[in-house]
Every structure is written in C-alpha cells, then in structure tokens.
Coordinates of C-alpha atoms and ligand atoms in Angstrom, one line a residue:
X109 CA 23.5 50.3 118.2
X110 CA 20.0 48.9 118.5
X111 CA 18.8 46.3 120.9
X112 CA 19.2 43.2 118.6
X113 CA 22.8 44.1 118.1
X114 CA 23.4 44.2 121.8
X115 CA 21.7 40.8 122.2
X116 CA 23.8 39.4 119.5
X117 CA 27.0 40.7 121.0
X118 CA 26.1 39.4 124.5
X119 CA 25.0 36.0 123.2
X120 CA 28.1 35.6 121.1
X121 CA 30.4 36.1 124.0
X122 CA 29.0 33.0 125.7
X123 CA 31.0 30.6 123.6
X124 CA 33.1 28.8 126.2
X125 CA 32.0 25.3 127.0
X126 CA 30.4 24.3 130.3
X127 CA 31.3 21.4 132.6
X128 CA 29.9 18.4 130.7
X129 CA 27.7 16.8 133.4
X130 CA 24.5 18.0 131.8
X131 CA 23.4 19.8 135.0
X132 CA 22.2 23.3 135.8
X133 CA 21.4 24.4 132.3
X134 CA 19.5 27.2 134.1
X135 CA 20.7 28.6 137.5
X136 CA 20.1 26.1 140.3
X137 CA 17.4 27.0 142.8
X138 CA 16.8 25.7 146.3
X139 CA 17.7 26.2 149.9
X140 CA 21.0 26.4 151.6
X141 CA 21.6 26.4 155.4
X142 CA 24.5 28.7 155.9
X143 CA 23.4 32.3 156.0
X144 CA 20.5 31.7 158.4
X145 CA 21.8 28.7 160.5
X146 CA 25.6 29.1 160.3
X147 CA 27.4 26.7 162.7
X148 CA 24.6 26.3 165.3
X149 CA 25.4 22.8 166.6
X150 CA 23.6 23.3 170.0
X151 CA 20.9 20.8 169.5
X152 CA 20.3 20.5 173.2
X153 CA 19.2 24.1 173.6
X154 CA 18.2 25.0 170.0
X155 CA 16.8 21.7 168.6
X156 CA 14.7 23.3 165.8
X157 CA 17.5 25.4 164.4
X158 CA 20.7 23.5 164.9
X159 CA 22.5 21.8 162.0
X160 CA 20.9 18.4 162.2
X161 CA 18.9 16.0 160.0
X162 CA 15.7 17.5 161.7
X163 CA 16.4 20.9 160.1
X164 CA 17.0 19.4 156.6
X165 CA 13.9 17.1 156.8
X166 CA 11.8 20.1 158.0
X167 CA 13.0 22.2 155.1
X168 CA 12.5 19.4 152.6
X169 CA 8.9 19.0 153.8
X170 CA 8.3 22.7 153.3
X171 CA 9.9 22.7 149.8
X172 CA 7.8 19.8 148.8
X173 CA 4.5 20.8 150.4
X174 CA 4.4 24.6 150.1
X175 CA 4.7 25.0 146.3
X176 CA 8.5 25.6 146.2
X177 CA 9.5 22.5 144.3
X178 CA 7.0 23.1 141.4
X179 CA 8.5 26.6 141.0
X180 CA 12.0 25.1 140.6
X181 CA 13.4 25.3 144.2
X182 CA 14.5 21.7 144.3
X183 CA 17.9 21.6 145.9
X184 CA 18.2 21.3 149.7
X185 CA 21.8 22.0 150.7
X186 CA 23.8 21.3 153.8
X187 CA 26.7 23.7 154.5
X188 CA 29.5 23.5 157.0
X189 CA 29.4 21.8 160.5
X190 CA 27.5 18.7 159.4
X191 CA 30.4 16.3 159.9
X192 CA 32.0 14.5 162.8
X193 CA 35.3 16.0 164.0
X194 CA 36.9 12.7 162.9
X195 CA 37.0 10.7 159.7
X196 CA 36.0 7.0 160.1
X197 CA 38.5 4.1 160.3
X198 CA 38.5 3.9 156.5
X199 CA 39.4 7.6 156.3
X200 CA 36.0 8.6 155.0
X201 CA 34.0 11.7 156.1
X202 CA 31.1 10.9 158.4
X203 CA 28.3 13.0 159.8
X204 CA 28.1 14.0 163.4
X205 CA 26.4 10.9 165.0
X206 CA 24.4 12.8 167.5
X207 CA 23.0 15.4 165.0
X208 CA 22.6 13.0 162.0
X209 CA 21.8 9.7 163.7
X210 CA 20.1 8.3 160.5
X211 CA 23.2 9.0 158.4
X212 CA 23.4 10.9 155.1
X213 CA 22.1 8.1 152.8
X214 CA 18.8 8.0 154.7
X215 CA 18.5 11.8 154.6
X216 CA 19.2 11.6 150.8
X217 CA 16.4 9.1 150.4
X218 CA 14.1 11.3 152.4
X219 CA 14.9 14.2 150.1
X220 CA 14.7 12.2 146.9
X221 CA 11.3 10.7 147.9
X222 CA 10.0 14.2 147.9
X223 CA 11.3 15.0 144.4
X224 CA 14.2 17.1 145.7
X225 CA 18.0 16.9 145.5
X226 CA 20.5 16.9 148.3
X227 CA 23.6 19.1 148.4
X228 CA 26.5 18.8 150.8
X229 CA 29.5 20.9 151.7
X230 CA 33.2 20.1 151.7
X231 CA 36.4 22.2 151.9
X232 CA 39.5 21.8 149.9
X233 CA 42.2 22.1 152.7
X234 CA 43.2 20.7 156.0
X235 CA 40.0 21.9 157.7
X236 CA 36.6 23.4 156.8
X237 CA 36.2 27.1 157.6
X238 CA 34.7 26.1 160.9
X239 CA 37.4 23.6 161.7
X240 CA 35.8 20.3 160.7
X241 CA 37.8 17.7 158.6
X242 CA 38.8 19.2 155.2
X243 CA 39.5 17.5 151.9
X244 CA 43.3 17.5 151.3
X245 CA 44.5 16.6 147.9
X246 CA 45.0 12.9 148.8
X247 CA 41.4 12.7 150.0
X248 CA 39.7 14.0 146.9
X249 CA 38.9 10.7 145.3
X250 CA 37.7 9.2 148.6
X251 CA 35.4 12.1 149.4
X252 CA 33.9 12.3 145.9
X253 CA 33.2 8.6 146.0
X254 CA 31.7 8.9 149.5
X255 CA 29.3 11.6 148.4
X256 CA 28.3 9.6 145.3
X257 CA 27.7 6.5 147.4
X258 CA 25.5 8.5 149.7
X259 CA 23.3 9.8 146.8
X260 CA 24.5 13.4 147.0
X261 CA 23.4 15.6 144.1
X262 CA 25.5 18.7 144.6
X263 CA 28.8 19.6 146.3
X264 CA 29.9 23.1 147.4
X265 CA 33.6 23.0 147.8
X266 CA 35.0 25.7 150.0
X267 CA 38.6 26.7 150.2
X268 CA 39.6 27.5 153.8
X269 CA 43.0 26.2 154.9
X270 CA 44.6 25.6 151.5
X271 CA 47.0 27.7 149.6
X272 CA 46.8 28.8 145.9
X273 CA 48.9 25.9 144.6
X274 CA 46.7 23.4 146.3
X275 CA 43.6 25.1 145.0
X276 CA 44.9 25.1 141.5
X277 CA 45.4 21.4 141.7
X278 CA 42.4 20.5 143.9
X279 CA 39.5 22.2 142.2
X280 CA 40.1 20.5 138.8
X281 CA 40.9 17.2 140.5
X282 CA 37.6 17.2 142.4
X283 CA 35.8 17.9 139.1
X284 CA 37.4 14.8 137.6
X285 CA 36.8 12.8 140.7
X286 CA 33.1 13.6 140.8
X287 CA 32.8 12.7 137.1
X288 CA 34.6 9.4 137.7
X289 CA 32.0 8.4 140.2
X290 CA 29.4 8.3 137.4
X291 CA 26.9 10.1 139.4
X292 CA 25.9 13.5 138.1
X293 CA 26.8 15.9 141.0
X294 CA 26.5 19.7 140.6
X295 CA 29.8 21.3 141.5
X296 CA 30.0 24.7 143.2
X297 CA 33.5 26.1 143.5
X298 CA 34.5 28.7 146.0
X299 CA 37.9 28.9 144.4
X300 CA 37.6 32.4 142.7
X301 CA 36.5 34.0 146.0
X302 CA 39.8 32.9 147.4
X303 CA 41.7 34.5 144.5
X304 CA 40.0 37.9 144.6
X305 CA 37.5 37.0 141.9
X306 CA 39.2 38.6 139.0
X307 CA 41.7 37.7 136.2
X308 CA 44.6 37.2 135.8
X309 CA 44.4 35.2 139.1
X310 CA 41.1 33.7 138.1
X311 CA 40.8 31.9 134.8
X312 CA 37.0 31.9 134.1
X313 CA 37.4 29.9 131.0
X314 CA 38.9 27.1 133.0
X315 CA 36.4 27.5 135.8
X316 CA 33.5 27.2 133.4
X317 CA 34.8 23.9 132.2
X318 CA 35.2 22.3 135.6
X319 CA 32.5 23.9 137.8
X320 CA 28.7 24.5 137.4
X321 CA 28.8 27.6 139.6
X322 CA 31.3 29.5 141.6
X323 CA 31.4 32.0 144.4
X324 CA 33.3 35.0 143.0
X325 CA 33.1 37.2 146.1
X326 CA 32.7 37.3 149.9
X327 CA 29.8 35.8 151.9
X328 CA 26.5 37.6 152.1
X329 CA 25.4 38.8 155.5
X330 CA 21.9 39.6 156.7
X331 CA 21.9 43.3 155.8
X332 CA 21.1 45.7 152.9
X333 CA 24.7 47.0 153.1
X334 CA 25.9 43.5 152.2
X335 CA 23.5 43.2 149.3
X336 CA 24.6 46.6 147.9
X337 CA 28.2 45.7 148.4
X338 CA 27.7 42.5 146.3
X339 CA 25.6 44.2 143.6
X340 CA 28.3 46.9 143.3
X341 CA 31.1 44.4 143.0
X342 CA 29.3 42.3 140.4
X343 CA 28.2 45.4 138.4
X344 CA 31.5 47.1 138.5
X345 CA 33.2 44.0 137.1
X346 CA 30.4 43.0 134.8
X347 CA 32.6 43.3 131.7
X348 CA 34.6 40.4 133.0
X349 CA 31.8 38.4 134.8
X350 CA 28.9 38.8 132.5
X351 CA 30.3 36.9 129.4
X352 CA 31.6 33.9 131.4
X353 CA 28.1 32.9 132.6
X354 CA 25.9 30.6 130.5
X355 CA 24.0 27.3 130.7
X356 CA 25.8 25.0 133.1
X357 CA 28.2 27.7 134.4
X358 CA 27.1 30.5 136.6
X359 CA 28.5 33.3 138.7
X360 CA 27.1 33.0 142.3
X361 CA 26.6 36.2 144.2
X362 CA 25.5 34.1 147.2
X363 CA 22.2 33.3 149.0
X364 CA 18.9 35.1 149.1
X365 CA 18.2 36.8 152.4
X366 CA 14.5 37.2 151.7
X367 CA 12.5 36.1 154.8
X368 CA 15.3 36.8 157.2
X369 CA 15.8 40.0 159.3
X370 CA 17.9 42.5 157.4
X371 CA 15.9 43.5 154.4
X372 CA 12.7 45.5 154.1
X373 CA 10.0 44.4 151.6
X374 CA 11.4 46.8 148.9
X375 CA 14.9 45.6 149.5
X376 CA 13.7 42.0 149.3
X377 CA 12.2 42.7 145.9
X378 CA 15.4 44.4 144.9
X379 CA 17.5 41.4 145.8
X380 CA 15.2 39.1 143.9
X381 CA 15.1 41.3 140.8
X382 CA 18.8 41.9 140.7
X383 CA 19.7 38.2 141.3
X384 CA 17.3 37.4 138.4
X385 CA 19.0 39.9 136.1
X386 CA 22.4 38.4 137.1
X387 CA 21.2 34.9 136.2
X388 CA 22.3 34.0 139.8
X389 CA 21.6 30.7 141.5
X390 CA 18.6 31.2 143.8
X391 CA 19.4 29.6 147.1
X392 CA 17.1 30.8 149.9
X393 CA 18.6 30.7 153.4
X394 CA 15.6 31.4 155.6
X395 CA 13.1 29.6 157.8
X396 CA 10.5 28.2 155.5
X397 CA 8.5 27.0 158.5
X398 CA 7.7 30.5 159.6
X399 CA 8.1 32.6 156.4
X400 CA 5.8 35.6 156.3
X401 CA 3.5 36.0 153.3
X402 CA 5.3 39.0 151.9
X403 CA 8.6 37.1 151.7
X404 CA 6.8 34.1 150.2
X405 CA 5.1 36.2 147.6
X406 CA 8.4 37.7 146.4
X407 CA 10.3 34.4 146.4
X408 CA 7.4 32.6 144.6
X409 CA 6.8 35.4 142.0
X410 CA 6.5 33.5 138.7
X411 CA 7.6 36.4 136.5
X412 CA 10.9 37.0 138.3
X413 CA 11.6 33.2 138.5
X414 CA 10.9 32.9 134.7
X415 CA 13.4 35.7 134.1
X416 CA 16.0 34.1 136.3
X417 CA 15.4 30.7 134.6
X418 CA 15.5 31.9 131.0
X419 CA 16.8 29.1 128.8
X420 CA 19.1 31.3 126.8
X421 CA 21.1 31.8 130.0
X422 CA 22.6 35.1 129.2
X423 CA 23.5 37.1 132.3
X424 CA 22.2 40.7 132.3
X425 CA 24.0 44.0 132.9
X426 CA 23.7 47.3 134.5
X427 CA 23.2 49.6 131.5
X428 CA 22.7 53.0 133.2
X429 CA 23.8 54.7 136.4
X430 CA 22.2 58.1 136.9
X431 CA 24.1 60.6 139.1
X432 CA 21.0 60.9 141.2
X433 CA 20.9 57.3 142.4
X434 CA 18.8 55.6 139.8
X435 CA 20.2 52.5 138.0
X436 CA 18.8 50.5 135.1
X437 CA 19.6 46.8 134.6
X438 CA 18.7 44.8 131.5
X439 CA 18.8 41.2 130.6
X440 CA 18.1 39.7 127.2
X441 CA 15.8 36.7 127.2
X442 CA 14.7 34.0 124.8
X443 CA 12.5 34.8 121.9
X444 CA 13.8 38.4 121.8
X445 CA 12.0 39.2 125.1
X446 CA 13.9 41.1 127.8
X447 CA 13.8 42.2 131.4
X448 CA 14.4 45.7 132.8
X449 CA 15.0 46.6 136.4
X450 CA 14.8 50.2 137.5
X451 CA 16.6 50.4 140.9
X452 CA 16.6 53.3 143.3
X453 CA 19.6 53.8 145.7
X454 CA 18.0 56.9 147.0
X455 CA 17.0 57.2 150.7
X456 CA 14.5 60.0 150.5
X457 CA 11.1 59.2 148.9
X458 CA 9.7 57.3 145.9
X459 CA 11.5 58.8 142.9
X460 CA 9.5 59.5 139.7
X461 CA 11.8 58.4 136.9
X462 CA 11.1 59.4 133.4
X463 CA 12.6 57.7 130.3
X464 CA 11.6 55.8 127.2
X465 CA 12.5 52.4 125.8
X466 CA 14.2 54.3 122.9
X467 CA 16.5 56.1 125.4
X468 CA 17.4 52.6 126.7
X469 CA 18.3 51.7 123.2
X470 CA 15.3 49.5 122.4
X471 CA 14.7 49.4 118.6
X472 CA 11.8 51.4 117.1
X473 CA 8.6 49.4 117.8
X474 CA 5.7 49.2 120.0
X475 CA 6.2 46.9 123.0
X476 CA 3.9 45.4 125.6
X477 CA 5.1 45.5 129.2
X478 CA 4.4 43.2 132.1
X479 CA 5.1 44.7 135.6
X480 CA 6.6 41.8 137.5
X481 CA 5.9 42.8 141.1
X482 CA 2.5 44.4 140.6
X483 CA 1.7 41.5 138.2
X484 CA 0.0 43.7 135.7
X485 CA 0.1 43.7 131.9
X486 CA 0.3 47.3 130.8
X487 CA -0.9 49.0 127.6
X488 CA 1.4 49.0 124.5
X489 CA 4.4 51.2 124.8
X490 CA 5.9 52.9 121.8
X491 CA 9.7 53.1 122.0
X492 CA 9.6 56.9 121.6
X493 CA 6.9 57.4 124.2
X494 CA 8.2 58.7 127.6
X495 CA 6.9 56.9 130.6
X496 CA 7.3 57.8 134.3
X497 CA 7.6 55.2 137.0
X498 CA 7.7 55.6 140.7
X499 CA 10.6 53.7 142.4
X500 CA 10.7 53.4 146.2
X501 CA 13.9 54.1 148.1
X502 CA 16.1 50.9 147.9
X503 CA 13.4 49.4 145.8
X504 CA 12.8 48.4 142.2
X505 CA 10.4 48.4 139.4
X506 CA 10.9 45.3 137.2
X507 CA 9.5 44.9 133.7
X508 CA 9.2 41.9 131.4
X509 CA 9.3 43.4 127.9
X510 CA 7.4 41.4 125.3
X511 CA 9.0 41.8 121.9
X512 CA 7.1 43.4 119.0
X513 CA 7.5 40.4 116.8
X514 CA 5.3 38.5 119.1
X515 CA 2.5 41.0 119.4
X516 CA -0.7 39.5 118.1
X517 CA 0.6 35.9 118.4
X518 CA -1.4 33.8 120.7
X519 CA 1.6 32.5 122.6
X520 CA 5.3 32.7 122.8
X521 CA 8.2 30.5 123.7
X522 CA 6.3 27.2 123.4
X523 CA 8.1 24.6 125.5
X524 CA 10.5 27.1 127.1
X525 CA 9.1 26.9 130.6
X526 CA 7.5 23.4 130.9
X527 CA 6.2 24.2 134.4
X528 CA 4.1 27.0 133.0
X529 CA 3.3 25.8 129.5
X530 CA -0.2 24.7 130.6
X531 CA -1.0 28.1 131.9
X532 CA -0.2 30.3 128.9
X533 CA -2.8 33.0 128.8
X534 CA -4.0 35.0 125.9
X535 CA -4.8 38.6 127.1
X536 CA -7.9 40.4 125.8
X537 CA -5.6 43.1 124.6
X538 CA -4.1 41.8 121.4
X539 CA -3.4 38.2 122.4
X540 CA 0.0 38.6 124.0
X541 CA 1.4 35.6 125.9
X542 CA 3.8 35.5 128.8
X543 CA 5.8 32.4 129.8
X544 CA 4.1 32.5 133.2
X545 CA 0.5 32.8 134.2
X546 CA -1.0 36.2 135.1
Ligands
NAG71 C1 31.9 12.8 132.7 O1 32.5 13.5 131.6 C2 32.1 13.0 130.3 C3 33.0 13.7 129.3 O2 33.1 15.1 129.5 C4 30.6 13.3 130.1 O3 30.2 12.8 128.9 C5 29.9 12.6 131.2 O4 28.5 12.8 131.1 C6 30.3 13.0 132.6 N1 29.7 12.2 133.6 C7 29.3 12.7 134.8 C8 28.6 11.7 135.7 O5 29.4 13.8 135.1
NAG72 C1 51.2 25.0 149.8 O1 51.1 24.0 150.7 C2 51.9 22.9 150.4 C3 51.7 21.9 151.5 O2 50.4 21.2 151.2 C4 53.4 23.3 150.4 O3 54.2 22.2 150.1 C5 53.6 24.4 149.4 O4 54.9 24.9 149.5 C6 52.6 25.6 149.7 N1 52.7 26.5 148.6 C7 52.7 27.8 148.8 C8 52.8 28.7 147.6 O5 52.7 28.3 149.9
NAG73 C1 42.7 29.5 131.0 O1 42.2 28.2 130.9 C2 42.0 27.7 129.6 C3 41.4 26.3 129.7 O2 41.9 25.6 130.7 C4 43.4 27.7 128.9 O3 43.3 27.2 127.6 C5 43.9 29.1 128.9 O4 45.3 29.1 128.4 C6 44.0 29.7 130.3 N1 44.3 31.1 130.2 C7 45.2 31.7 130.9 C8 45.4 33.1 130.7 O5 46.0 31.1 131.6
NAG74 C1 22.7 53.6 124.0 O1 23.6 53.5 122.9 C2 24.6 54.6 122.9 C3 25.3 54.5 121.6 O2 25.9 53.2 121.5 C4 25.4 54.5 124.2 O3 26.3 55.6 124.2 C5 24.5 54.6 125.4 O4 25.3 54.4 126.5 C6 23.5 53.5 125.3 N1 22.6 53.7 126.4 C7 22.2 52.6 127.2 C8 21.3 53.0 128.3 O5 22.5 51.5 127.0
NAG75 C1 5.6 55.6 117.7 O1 5.0 56.9 117.8 C2 5.4 57.7 116.7 C3 4.9 59.1 117.0 O2 3.6 59.1 117.5 C4 4.9 57.2 115.4 O3 5.3 58.0 114.3 C5 5.4 55.7 115.2 O4 4.8 55.2 114.1 C6 5.1 54.9 116.4 N1 5.8 53.6 116.2 C7 5.2 52.5 116.5 C8 6.0 51.2 116.3 O5 4.0 52.4 116.8

C-alpha cells in the first residue's frame, strides 16, 4: 500500500464528531503549573515558586513578552492547590485568600490583557487529589457558572475521590454545564486515566463528543523513564488511540518537561518531536523566567510547532520498531506533506541508520526534506535512494517531508498557518515553500 492510501485510511477513521464548542481545532498550547510547581503553597519561604497569583502573573508576562504567544502558546493554566479549603457562604469555590488576594477575575483580566487565556483546575469528587474542595455531582452547575463568571477559558477536571458511577454521570454533566454558561470553555477530562485508558471501560466516541482533550494515562514525572513509559503506552495502544483524535478532540500524554531537570538536550528534542507526532497538547511546565537557551530553542522551533499544529489534525503513528532500538514515527499533514521521526532508544553512541523513503512506504517520487532541528532544507530525495542519518542515543532526527506535487510551486498551504503566512520563503533550489520560515 502506498502512502496516499495510508493517509486516506487514517483520515477516514477520524469521523466522530468533536465537542461542539468550536475550541481547540488544533492541539492547545500553553503552560500548566503542575509538573514543575506541584502543591507548593509555602509562599512565606518560597514566594517565587509557590502556587499564587504572582506565579501566574510572572508566567503570563513571559508568555506575552518572550515570543511564546505568537508561536501559539496562549493558555496559562492553574492546577491543583489554588483554592481555599472551604467554599464560600453561597457554596462556591473560592481561591486561597492569602495566595490569590486579587481574586481569580482580576487574574483573568491580567491574562486576557496580554492576549492569553486562563485555565483552571477542578476535581470531580469529594476532594481534589491534594485534598481541596472537589466538585460533587450536586455542585457541577455551580462550579461551571463560577468559572464562567470569573472569565475562565479552560477547565481541567480531575477525578480523585469519585467512583466509576459518579464519573460516568459527572463528566458529561460538566460538559453540559459548561455549555450552558454560554462561555466557550475548553474542557480537559482526566476521566479515561481513571478507567485504565482503554475500551471497553473507556468509550472514546463519547469522550470526543463531551471533552476537547483527555488524559489517557498516568502523570508525567521529571525523568526520561517517565517519557519512555508514556511513549510506549501510547504507541502500544495506537490502534485504539490514534483514530479517536482529531480537531477539537485530543489525546493528552501530559506536560512537556523541557526546561526542567530530568531530560538531556537530546531527550528534550525527542519529547518535543514525539509529542508533535502524537498531535499532543503542548503544555510546558517549567520556569519561563530562567529557561536556558537550549530549552527555549527546542520549545520555540517553528517546524516542530507547525507539525504539531497541522490543521488536518490527524495523529501520527509509530510505523517501525527495529530490533536494535531504532523506531520510526510518521504523521500525515495537510497538503500531502508528512513528518517523520527517527528515534533511537539506544544507549551506546550515535547510530547510523540507513533506509529509504520507499522502504517507509512513500510512493515513488522525488521529495524534498527539511530537517526540523538542524533547520536545514536538504537536496531532493528519490524514494528509492538510500540515505543514512545519525541518531544520538535517546535522541531523534525529525524530518518535514515536502510532497512531490508541490515541488516547483512557489508556496504551499496558503492560509494554513496564519502566523507564518507572511514569512513563506522560496528556496533557491526549485522554489519549495514550507509553512514556517527558514
Ligand atoms: C453549546 O452547544 C451548542 C450545540 O452543540 C453549540 O452550538 C454551542 O456553540 C455551544 N456553546 C458553548 C458556549 O460551548
Ligand atoms: C459511588 O458513590 C456513591 C455515593 O456518591 C454511592 O451511592 C455508590 O454506591 C457508589 N458506587 C459504587 C459502584 O461504588
Ligand atoms: C459509546 O458512546 C457513543 C456515544 O455516546 C454511543 O453511541 C455508543 O453506543 C457507546 N459505545 C459503547 C460500546 O458503549
Ligand atoms: C510497508 O507496507 C508493507 C505492506 O503493506 C507493510 O508490511 C510494512 O509494514 C510497511 N512498512 C512500514 C514501515 O510502514
Ligand atoms: C529515482 O531514481 C531511479 C533510479 O535512478 C530513477 O529511475 C527514477 O526515475 C527516479 N525517480 C524520480 C521520481 O526521480
């Protein structure tokens, strides 16, 4: 079977309808507090890093001023431990008064004034995972309305301290309640993670119609082991998970660790590349105030972001697993373009991997290849021509493959990536355009 056939088959499987709130037609991008800041509420001793309005204002400033927002990173999301231990007299959630003295509406205005959106965290159950007030079934309407009144743009609804019956009722009810507020609020559901992530317990058709994204699997931790564990789980179950993703409805393998402590530069590129192939939400959880330039360069790479944000919204797949620790991932993109990731799980030395596009089932043609991390456009590549690439241990080589039909045209995908439209370039070598600037 040739490549167009594979694209057709993949595209066809994405037929289920998405939650009808018009949001997140491409995977959401932004920043989420949890992985890096957890439940640090010790503002007396750790004022810069504790969960407080200061932290979210700081990060909003960075997103707005350091080029993140223009690249698509526009959500700034609060996680657990923001609230007071008690609801107010009217039974509404309220923020911790000491750590959020200005209140959430003021923080939302601050965020909106900077062209960003504010996300918040709730938990379907008696308590949040860290023991703060949860949203029991009778509180769903109240909490949805409170969030809407505050100007919230996204809700992550966790599932600690509820049972399967309550979750089956509560997750759809919250979807209805958010809709009833009239405010478009992106809805992230942790539900499948509490059901083991797989059918028959998880009904992905239903999830896609009530949630914009969902956490299928356990929390990411700041280590390469954790990334590998997540990548393996998603790849091993890709026949189930890949078809259920699409515009407005995304699998969420959890936050990006890039800029934290656990990943090397190569591993950081690998996480970014594999998350882009998986059409994953890109929520950083790091300190944007002190980010080093290597992490910034990876997170702000326009090629990998364009691949992640491809409008067609088809999730990619692992297509090859060599016995000697090399894996190949592929994602079809708009306008018959595609992305390839060559990933090494080896732990010895850079591995020289030889293959051809034909062996990866690309149809007979001559392609042009853009190397995403070295940011270089390479000479034309015939499908039958063997090439050899060097892949670092726990690293990747990522390619954006320009389809043959577009060779010789002065641009491709007009209007596909508004942010980059202005910057389309025509290369000297045959006039090939990329949806991002070189
Ligand atoms: C609520 O749902 C209706 C019907 O599915 C949809 O047309 C509308 O845009 C939704 N509104 C919000 C705010 O999500
Ligand atoms: C779930 O919790 C509710 C109380 O909210 C209880 O009535 C019900 O029996 C529980 N269901 C299961 C399956 O444990
Ligand atoms: C899954 O949910 C959909 C939509 O809610 C429903 O039509 C379908 O019957 C469900 N599938 C199973 C196996 O329960
Ligand atoms: C290429 O196609 C053949 C025949 O359908 C299949 O057996 C093989 O696994 C495919 N290879 C890749 C890398 O997709
Ligand atoms: C690829 O190379 C082969 C062998 O050199 C040649 O016969 C074929 O025409 C080339 N195909 C394209 C699309 O350039």
